[in-house]
Coordinates of C-alpha atoms and ligand atoms in Angstrom, one line a residue:
M17 CA -57.2 -104.7 11.1
F18 CA -58.7 -103.3 8.0
V19 CA -58.2 -100.1 6.1
H20 CA -61.3 -98.1 5.2
N21 CA -61.8 -97.4 1.5
D22 CA -62.1 -93.7 2.2
D23 CA -58.8 -93.5 4.1
R24 CA -56.5 -91.0 2.4
V25 CA -52.8 -90.1 2.6
L26 CA -51.6 -86.5 1.9
L27 CA -49.2 -86.2 -1.0
K28 CA -47.8 -82.8 0.3
V29 CA -47.1 -82.2 4.0
I30 CA -45.5 -78.8 4.1
K31 CA -47.5 -75.6 4.4
Y32 CA -45.1 -73.0 3.0
A33 CA -45.3 -69.5 4.5
T34 CA -44.1 -67.7 1.4
P35 CA -43.3 -68.6 -2.2
S36 CA -39.6 -67.7 -1.4
S37 CA -39.3 -70.5 1.2
A38 CA -36.8 -73.1 0.0
G39 CA -38.5 -75.6 -2.2
A40 CA -41.9 -73.9 -2.1
E41 CA -44.6 -75.0 -4.5
C42 CA -47.4 -72.5 -4.2
V43 CA -50.5 -72.0 -6.2
D44 CA -51.1 -68.4 -5.0
P45 CA -49.1 -65.6 -3.3
D46 CA -50.4 -66.6 0.1
C47 CA -49.2 -70.2 -0.4
N48 CA -52.6 -71.6 0.6
F49 CA -52.4 -75.2 1.4
V50 CA -53.9 -77.4 -1.3
H51 CA -55.0 -80.9 -0.1
Q52 CA -53.8 -83.5 -2.6
W53 CA -54.3 -87.1 -1.5
V54 CA -54.3 -90.6 -2.6
H55 CA -55.8 -93.9 -1.4
R56 CA -54.2 -95.5 1.6
A57 CA -52.9 -99.0 0.9
G58 CA -53.9 -102.1 2.9
P59 CA -56.4 -104.9 3.4
R60 CA -60.1 -104.1 2.9
P61 CA -62.9 -105.9 4.8
E62 CA -64.5 -106.9 1.5
I63 CA -62.7 -108.7 -1.2
Y64 CA -63.5 -108.6 -4.9
F65 CA -62.2 -112.1 -5.8
N66 CA -63.0 -115.5 -4.5
P67 CA -59.5 -116.8 -3.8
N68 CA -60.4 -120.2 -5.3
E69 CA -61.1 -118.6 -8.6
V70 CA -57.9 -116.5 -8.7
K71 CA -55.0 -117.3 -11.1
A72 CA -52.3 -114.8 -10.1
A73 CA -49.2 -114.1 -12.3
I74 CA -46.1 -112.1 -11.5
V75 CA -43.8 -110.6 -14.1
T76 CA -40.5 -108.7 -13.7
C77 CA -39.5 -106.4 -16.6
G78 CA -36.7 -104.0 -17.5
G79 CA -33.2 -104.0 -15.9
L80 CA -32.4 -105.7 -12.6
C81 CA -32.9 -104.0 -9.3
P82 CA -32.1 -105.2 -5.7
G83 CA -35.3 -106.4 -4.1
L84 CA -37.1 -108.0 -7.0
N85 CA -37.0 -111.4 -5.4
D86 CA -38.2 -110.0 -2.1
V87 CA -41.2 -108.5 -3.7
I88 CA -42.0 -111.7 -5.7
R89 CA -41.6 -113.7 -2.5
Q90 CA -43.9 -111.5 -0.5
I91 CA -46.6 -111.4 -3.2
V92 CA -46.7 -115.2 -3.3
I93 CA -46.8 -115.5 0.5
T94 CA -49.6 -112.9 0.8
L95 CA -51.6 -114.5 -2.0
E96 CA -51.4 -117.9 -0.1
I97 CA -52.6 -116.2 3.1
Y98 CA -55.6 -115.0 1.1
G99 CA -56.1 -118.7 0.1
V100 CA -54.9 -118.4 -3.5
K101 CA -53.4 -121.7 -4.8
N102 CA -52.9 -120.9 -8.5
I103 CA -49.9 -118.6 -8.6
V104 CA -47.4 -118.5 -11.6
G105 CA -44.3 -116.6 -12.5
I106 CA -44.0 -115.3 -16.1
S107 CA -40.4 -115.9 -17.5
Y108 CA -38.3 -113.0 -18.8
G109 CA -40.6 -110.1 -18.5
Y110 CA -43.3 -109.4 -21.0
R111 CA -41.5 -111.8 -23.4
G112 CA -43.0 -114.6 -21.3
L113 CA -46.4 -113.4 -22.2
F114 CA -46.0 -113.5 -25.9
D115 CA -43.3 -116.1 -26.5
E116 CA -45.1 -119.5 -26.3
H117 CA -41.9 -121.4 -25.8
L118 CA -41.4 -119.8 -22.4
P119 CA -43.4 -121.9 -19.8
E120 CA -45.0 -120.4 -16.7
I121 CA -43.2 -121.1 -13.4
K122 CA -45.4 -122.6 -10.7
L123 CA -44.9 -120.5 -7.5
S124 CA -45.7 -121.3 -3.9
R125 CA -44.3 -120.3 -0.5
K126 CA -42.0 -123.3 -0.7
V127 CA -40.6 -122.2 -4.1
V128 CA -40.0 -118.6 -3.0
Q129 CA -39.0 -119.1 0.6
G130 CA -35.3 -118.3 0.2
A131 CA -35.6 -116.2 -3.0
H132 CA -34.7 -113.0 -1.3
L133 CA -31.3 -114.3 -0.2
S134 CA -29.9 -113.5 -3.6
G135 CA -30.1 -110.6 -6.1
G136 CA -31.6 -110.7 -9.6
S137 CA -35.0 -112.1 -10.4
I138 CA -35.9 -115.7 -10.1
L139 CA -38.3 -115.2 -13.0
G140 CA -35.8 -113.4 -15.3
V141 CA -36.2 -110.0 -16.9
S142 CA -36.1 -108.6 -20.4
R143 CA -36.5 -105.4 -22.4
G144 CA -38.6 -104.7 -25.5
G145 CA -41.0 -106.7 -27.6
G146 CA -44.6 -107.6 -27.4
N147 CA -47.7 -105.8 -28.5
V148 CA -50.5 -105.2 -25.9
P149 CA -53.4 -107.0 -27.7
D150 CA -51.2 -110.1 -28.0
I151 CA -50.2 -110.0 -24.4
V152 CA -53.9 -109.6 -23.4
D153 CA -54.8 -112.5 -25.7
S154 CA -52.3 -114.6 -23.8
I155 CA -53.6 -113.4 -20.4
Q156 CA -57.1 -114.4 -21.5
K157 CA -56.0 -117.8 -22.8
R158 CA -54.1 -118.6 -19.6
G159 CA -57.0 -117.6 -17.4
I160 CA -54.9 -115.1 -15.5
N161 CA -57.1 -112.6 -13.5
M162 CA -54.5 -111.0 -11.3
L163 CA -51.4 -109.6 -12.9
F164 CA -48.6 -108.2 -10.7
V165 CA -46.1 -106.2 -12.8
L166 CA -42.7 -105.3 -11.4
G167 CA -40.9 -102.7 -13.4
G168 CA -40.1 -99.0 -14.1
N169 CA -41.6 -96.3 -16.3
G170 CA -41.7 -98.5 -19.4
T171 CA -43.1 -101.5 -17.7
H172 CA -45.8 -99.4 -16.1
A173 CA -46.7 -97.8 -19.4
G174 CA -47.2 -101.4 -20.6
A175 CA -49.1 -102.4 -17.5
N176 CA -51.5 -99.5 -18.0
A177 CA -52.1 -100.4 -21.6
I178 CA -52.8 -104.0 -20.5
H179 CA -55.2 -102.7 -17.9
N180 CA -57.0 -100.6 -20.5
E181 CA -57.2 -103.4 -23.0
C182 CA -58.6 -105.7 -20.4
R183 CA -61.3 -103.1 -19.5
K184 CA -62.1 -102.7 -23.2
R185 CA -62.6 -106.4 -23.5
Q186 CA -64.6 -106.4 -20.2
M187 CA -62.3 -109.0 -18.6
K188 CA -62.4 -109.4 -14.9
V189 CA -58.6 -108.9 -14.6
V190 CA -56.7 -106.6 -12.2
V191 CA -53.3 -105.2 -13.1
V192 CA -51.2 -104.0 -10.1
G193 CA -47.7 -102.5 -10.5
V194 CA -44.9 -102.4 -8.0
P195 CA -42.4 -99.7 -9.1
K196 CA -38.9 -101.1 -9.7
T197 CA -36.2 -98.6 -10.5
I198 CA -32.8 -98.4 -9.1
D199 CA -32.6 -94.9 -10.5
N200 CA -35.5 -93.8 -8.2
D201 CA -37.1 -91.9 -11.1
I202 CA -40.7 -92.5 -10.3
L203 CA -42.9 -89.6 -9.3
L204 CA -44.8 -89.1 -6.1
M205 CA -43.0 -91.6 -3.8
D206 CA -40.4 -91.2 -1.1
K207 CA -38.2 -93.7 -2.9
T208 CA -38.4 -96.9 -4.9
F209 CA -37.0 -100.3 -3.7
G210 CA -33.4 -101.0 -4.6
F211 CA -32.4 -97.4 -4.4
D212 CA -31.2 -97.6 -0.8
T213 CA -29.2 -100.7 -1.5
A214 CA -27.6 -99.1 -4.5
V215 CA -26.5 -96.1 -2.5
E216 CA -25.1 -98.3 0.2
E217 CA -23.3 -100.6 -2.2
A218 CA -21.9 -97.6 -4.1
Q219 CA -20.0 -96.7 -0.9
R220 CA -17.6 -99.6 -1.5
A221 CA -16.7 -98.3 -5.0
I222 CA -16.3 -94.7 -3.7
N223 CA -14.2 -95.9 -0.8
A224 CA -11.9 -97.8 -3.1
A225 CA -11.6 -94.8 -5.4
Y226 CA -10.8 -92.6 -2.4
I227 CA -8.2 -94.9 -1.1
E228 CA -6.6 -95.3 -4.5
A229 CA -6.6 -91.5 -5.0
H230 CA -5.2 -90.8 -1.5
S231 CA -2.5 -93.3 -1.8
A232 CA -1.2 -92.1 -5.2
Y233 CA 0.8 -89.0 -5.9
N234 CA -1.8 -86.6 -7.4
G235 CA -4.5 -89.3 -7.4
I236 CA -7.8 -88.8 -9.1
G237 CA -10.6 -91.4 -8.7
I238 CA -13.7 -91.5 -10.9
V239 CA -16.7 -93.6 -10.0
K240 CA -19.6 -93.9 -12.4
L241 CA -23.0 -94.8 -10.9
M242 CA -26.4 -95.6 -12.5
G243 CA -28.9 -92.9 -13.4
R244 CA -30.0 -92.5 -17.0
H245 CA -31.8 -89.2 -16.5
S246 CA -31.8 -88.8 -12.8
G247 CA -28.8 -88.3 -10.5
F248 CA -30.3 -89.6 -7.3
I249 CA -27.9 -92.4 -6.8
A250 CA -24.9 -90.2 -7.5
M251 CA -26.2 -87.4 -5.3
H252 CA -27.1 -89.7 -2.3
A253 CA -24.0 -91.8 -2.6
S254 CA -21.8 -88.7 -2.6
L255 CA -23.6 -87.3 0.4
A256 CA -23.4 -90.6 2.3
S257 CA -19.7 -91.0 1.7
G258 CA -18.4 -87.6 2.5
Q259 CA -15.5 -88.6 0.2
I260 CA -16.5 -86.9 -3.0
D261 CA -15.0 -83.7 -4.3
V262 CA -17.1 -83.5 -7.5
C263 CA -20.5 -84.9 -8.0
L264 CA -21.9 -84.8 -11.6
I265 CA -25.5 -85.5 -12.4
P266 CA -27.6 -85.4 -15.7
E267 CA -29.8 -82.5 -14.4
V268 CA -26.9 -80.1 -13.9
P269 CA -24.8 -79.2 -17.0
F270 CA -21.0 -78.7 -16.7
T271 CA -18.0 -77.7 -18.7
L272 CA -14.6 -79.3 -18.6
D273 CA -12.5 -76.5 -20.0
G274 CA -11.9 -72.9 -19.1
P275 CA -11.4 -71.1 -15.7
D276 CA -14.8 -72.4 -14.4
G277 CA -14.4 -75.9 -15.8
I278 CA -13.8 -79.2 -14.0
L279 CA -10.3 -79.6 -15.2
R280 CA -9.1 -76.4 -13.7
H281 CA -10.9 -77.3 -10.4
L282 CA -9.1 -80.6 -10.4
Q283 CA -5.8 -78.8 -10.9
N284 CA -6.6 -76.6 -7.9
L285 CA -7.4 -79.7 -5.8
M286 CA -4.1 -81.3 -6.7
E287 CA -2.3 -78.2 -5.5
S288 CA -4.4 -77.9 -2.3
K289 CA -4.9 -81.5 -1.2
T290 CA -3.1 -83.7 -3.9
S291 CA -6.1 -85.9 -4.5
A292 CA -9.7 -85.9 -5.7
V293 CA -12.6 -88.2 -6.1
I294 CA -15.4 -87.7 -8.7
C295 CA -18.8 -89.4 -8.6
V296 CA -20.6 -89.2 -12.0
A297 CA -24.0 -90.4 -12.9
E298 CA -24.1 -92.3 -16.2
G299 CA -26.5 -89.8 -17.8
A300 CA -24.4 -86.7 -16.9
G301 CA -22.6 -84.6 -19.5
Q302 CA -24.1 -86.4 -22.5
D303 CA -23.9 -83.2 -24.4
L304 CA -20.1 -83.5 -24.3
L305 CA -20.1 -86.9 -25.9
E306 CA -20.6 -88.0 -29.5
K307 CA -24.2 -89.1 -30.0
I308 CA -24.6 -92.9 -30.4
N309 CA -28.0 -92.6 -32.1
A310 CA -29.2 -96.0 -30.9
T311 CA -31.9 -97.2 -28.6
D312 CA -32.2 -100.5 -26.6
A313 CA -34.9 -103.0 -27.3
S314 CA -37.4 -101.0 -25.1
G315 CA -36.6 -97.7 -26.9
N316 CA -34.4 -96.3 -24.2
V317 CA -31.6 -94.1 -25.6
V318 CA -28.2 -95.7 -25.4
L319 CA -25.8 -93.4 -23.6
G320 CA -22.2 -92.6 -24.2
D321 CA -19.7 -93.6 -21.4
I322 CA -19.1 -90.4 -19.5
G323 CA -16.7 -92.2 -17.1
V324 CA -14.3 -93.3 -19.8
Y325 CA -14.6 -89.8 -21.4
L326 CA -13.7 -88.0 -18.2
Q327 CA -10.8 -90.3 -17.5
H328 CA -9.4 -89.6 -21.0
Q329 CA -9.9 -85.8 -20.8
I330 CA -8.4 -85.6 -17.3
K331 CA -5.3 -87.6 -18.3
K332 CA -4.9 -85.5 -21.4
Y333 CA -5.2 -82.2 -19.5
F334 CA -2.6 -83.0 -16.8
K335 CA -0.2 -84.3 -19.4
G336 CA -0.7 -81.1 -21.3
I337 CA 0.2 -79.0 -18.3
N338 CA 3.1 -81.3 -17.4
I339 CA 1.7 -82.3 -14.0
T340 CA 1.7 -86.0 -13.0
A341 CA -1.8 -87.3 -12.2
D342 CA -2.8 -90.9 -11.5
V343 CA -6.3 -91.3 -12.8
K344 CA -8.3 -94.4 -11.8
Y345 CA -11.8 -95.2 -13.2
I346 CA -14.2 -97.6 -11.4
D347 CA -17.5 -98.6 -13.0
P348 CA -19.4 -100.7 -10.4
T349 CA -22.8 -100.4 -12.0
Y350 CA -23.7 -104.0 -12.7
M351 CA -22.1 -105.1 -9.5
I352 CA -24.5 -102.8 -7.6
R353 CA -27.5 -103.7 -9.6
A354 CA -27.1 -107.5 -9.0
C355 CA -26.9 -107.1 -5.2
R356 CA -29.5 -108.5 -2.9
A357 CA -31.6 -105.9 -1.1
N358 CA -30.3 -104.5 2.2
A359 CA -32.4 -104.5 5.4
S360 CA -34.2 -101.3 4.7
D361 CA -35.1 -102.3 1.1
G362 CA -36.0 -105.7 2.4
I363 CA -38.7 -104.1 4.6
L364 CA -39.9 -101.8 1.8
C365 CA -40.2 -104.7 -0.6
T366 CA -42.1 -106.8 1.9
V367 CA -44.6 -104.1 2.6
L368 CA -45.0 -103.2 -1.1
G369 CA -45.5 -106.9 -2.0
Q370 CA -48.2 -107.3 0.7
N371 CA -50.0 -104.1 -0.3
A372 CA -49.9 -105.1 -4.0
V373 CA -51.9 -108.2 -3.1
H374 CA -54.3 -106.2 -0.8
G375 CA -54.9 -103.8 -3.7
A376 CA -55.6 -106.6 -6.2
F377 CA -58.1 -108.2 -3.8
A378 CA -59.7 -104.8 -3.3
G379 CA -60.4 -105.0 -7.0
F380 CA -58.1 -102.0 -7.9
S381 CA -56.6 -102.1 -11.4
G382 CA -54.2 -99.8 -13.3
I383 CA -52.7 -98.9 -9.9
T384 CA -49.2 -99.1 -8.5
V385 CA -48.1 -99.2 -4.8
G386 CA -45.7 -96.8 -3.2
I387 CA -44.5 -95.2 0.0
C388 CA -45.5 -91.6 0.3
N389 CA -44.6 -89.5 3.4
T390 CA -43.8 -92.8 5.1
H391 CA -47.3 -94.2 4.5
Y392 CA -48.1 -96.9 1.9
V393 CA -50.5 -95.8 -0.9
Y394 CA -52.1 -96.8 -4.1
L395 CA -51.5 -94.4 -7.0
P396 CA -53.0 -94.4 -10.5
I397 CA -50.3 -95.5 -13.0
P398 CA -50.7 -92.6 -15.5
E399 CA -49.9 -90.1 -12.7
V400 CA -46.7 -91.7 -11.7
I401 CA -45.3 -92.2 -15.2
S402 CA -46.3 -88.8 -16.7
Y403 CA -42.6 -88.0 -16.7
A404 CA -39.5 -89.3 -15.0
R405 CA -38.7 -87.9 -11.6
S406 CA -35.3 -86.1 -11.5
V407 CA -33.1 -84.1 -9.1
D408 CA -34.2 -80.5 -8.8
P409 CA -31.0 -78.4 -9.1
N410 CA -32.7 -75.8 -6.9
S411 CA -33.6 -78.4 -4.2
R412 CA -32.1 -78.3 -0.8
M413 CA -30.8 -81.8 -1.2
W414 CA -28.7 -80.9 -4.2
H415 CA -27.4 -77.8 -2.3
R416 CA -26.6 -80.0 0.6
C417 CA -24.6 -82.2 -1.8
L418 CA -22.7 -79.2 -3.1
T419 CA -21.9 -78.1 0.4
S420 CA -20.6 -81.5 1.2
T421 CA -18.4 -81.8 -1.9
G422 CA -17.3 -78.1 -1.9
Q423 CA -17.5 -78.0 -5.6
P424 CA -18.2 -74.7 -7.5
D425 CA -20.6 -74.3 -10.5
F426 CA -18.9 -75.7 -13.5
Y427 CA -20.2 -73.3 -16.2
Ligands
ADP506 N1 -44.9 -97.2 -23.8 C1 -44.9 -98.6 -23.6 N2 -46.0 -99.3 -23.8 C2 -46.0 -100.6 -23.6 N3 -44.9 -101.3 -23.2 C3 -43.8 -100.6 -23.0 C4 -43.7 -99.2 -23.1 N4 -42.4 -98.8 -22.8 C5 -41.8 -99.9 -22.5 N5 -42.5 -101.0 -22.6 C6 -42.2 -102.4 -22.3 O1 -41.9 -102.5 -20.9 C7 -40.8 -103.3 -20.6 C8 -39.8 -102.7 -19.8 O2 -39.4 -101.4 -20.3 P1 -37.9 -100.8 -20.0 O3 -37.9 -99.4 -20.5 O4 -36.9 -101.7 -20.5 O5 -37.7 -100.9 -18.4 P2 -38.4 -100.1 -17.2 O6 -39.7 -100.6 -17.0 O7 -37.5 -100.3 -16.1 O8 -38.4 -98.6 -17.7 C9 -40.2 -103.8 -22.0 O9 -40.7 -105.1 -22.3 C10 -40.9 -102.7 -22.9 O10 -41.1 -103.3 -24.2
FBP507 O1 -27.7 -102.6 -19.4 P1 -29.2 -102.4 -19.3 O2 -30.0 -103.6 -19.0 O3 -29.7 -101.6 -20.5 O4 -29.4 -101.4 -18.1 C1 -28.9 -100.2 -17.9 C2 -29.9 -99.3 -17.3 O5 -30.5 -99.8 -16.2 C3 -30.8 -98.9 -15.2 O6 -30.0 -99.2 -14.1 C4 -32.2 -98.9 -14.8 O7 -33.0 -98.8 -15.9 P2 -34.5 -99.4 -15.9 O8 -35.2 -98.7 -14.8 O9 -35.1 -99.1 -17.2 O10 -34.4 -100.9 -15.6 C5 -30.3 -97.6 -15.8 O11 -29.7 -96.7 -14.9 C6 -29.3 -98.0 -16.8 O12 -29.1 -97.1 -17.9
MG508 MG1 -37.5 -97.5 -19.1

């Protein structure tokens, strides 16, 4: 069963009645519906490559994310179904494309069969390094003509630059991305793989913090979750657990001190229910911390530890008002990131991997695959990385989260 090249998927599916409807995005006062669509993903009847002439390479970049191995596995399996025999893995992200000491890893169904049973990436990951012309020289030298790039915003910026350089050199090479970000910060898609697993795994940490807090006299638990600029994991994990009293995300500023601050709210919670659990995203409250003024190898800003800071400030506050408080801090971030994908992400990874290969065989390049309104689509890379997706503080989901925690505005 083939997909027609003119099949389209709508990006927006709500027709708002008025600009005042919750979450309305209207272009005019009547909220007329504007059709915005993207290509439907899937196999085409005509293929652009002779499978015998394909050398496919897969590379995984950036931080780890549950599901990387599932996607690698499915790309390999689907390529073999198309009849491709020359499939390689690139070691340690883009580094494997410029460091000549890192050999290619020969991939086949046999090699990847059980890869999804563990977390991480069988190919390894890395941040930073590499200039695009050197990477494209290496692609040319190795005879790679299909490149599958698994990574986040930075990786996709690299993938797009590689695609443009290949076009400039008139190379018959397709570059297809599969968005990997546990933070779920890629635009235009329902979610990215690994996010669901992260939310699920975070429940274990939240539950531990809850039990500790509820078993202690005036217990306060703090759980820090990933999310550099986007609080999706913290928001969804808080909503899922129903055990969180205060959820803090990068998109919503807060104060600690004063009558509207978090510390006073915690004091009220100790008086009313004798325990509290806080879920904080790593990028939250950075304005309260001393700037580190450093970036990682990829140029991402290094954040201060908001969890440690909160723990310290809460302890100091309760000591100052002479109230006993037992504060416990849990940072499960790397334990979550190293997990294998759950069932729902396993399906997402499988379908994304299959569609990445269909897109490459259709001859599309500079694209990435995603799920949009429950349908699988191909999106142009520049569109999805024009900025990082973040939680809208006016969104219904954030308000649902606030209703669930019962927290006030902290400013
Ligand atoms: N603007 C860019 N152009 C080219 N390559 C980039 C760019 N930004 C990041 N990269 C490369 O992409 C890789 C992954 O980036 P990083 O930010 O660490 O992870 P993520 O892809 O998850 O955002 C790194 O090797 C980095 O050097
Ligand atoms: O310790 P590392 O590798 O820098 O990773 C930490 C970062 O990785 C993430 O989980 C995801 O980041 P990427 O999308 O860039 O891989 C961030 O939330 C976090 O700040
Ligand atoms: Mg990045």
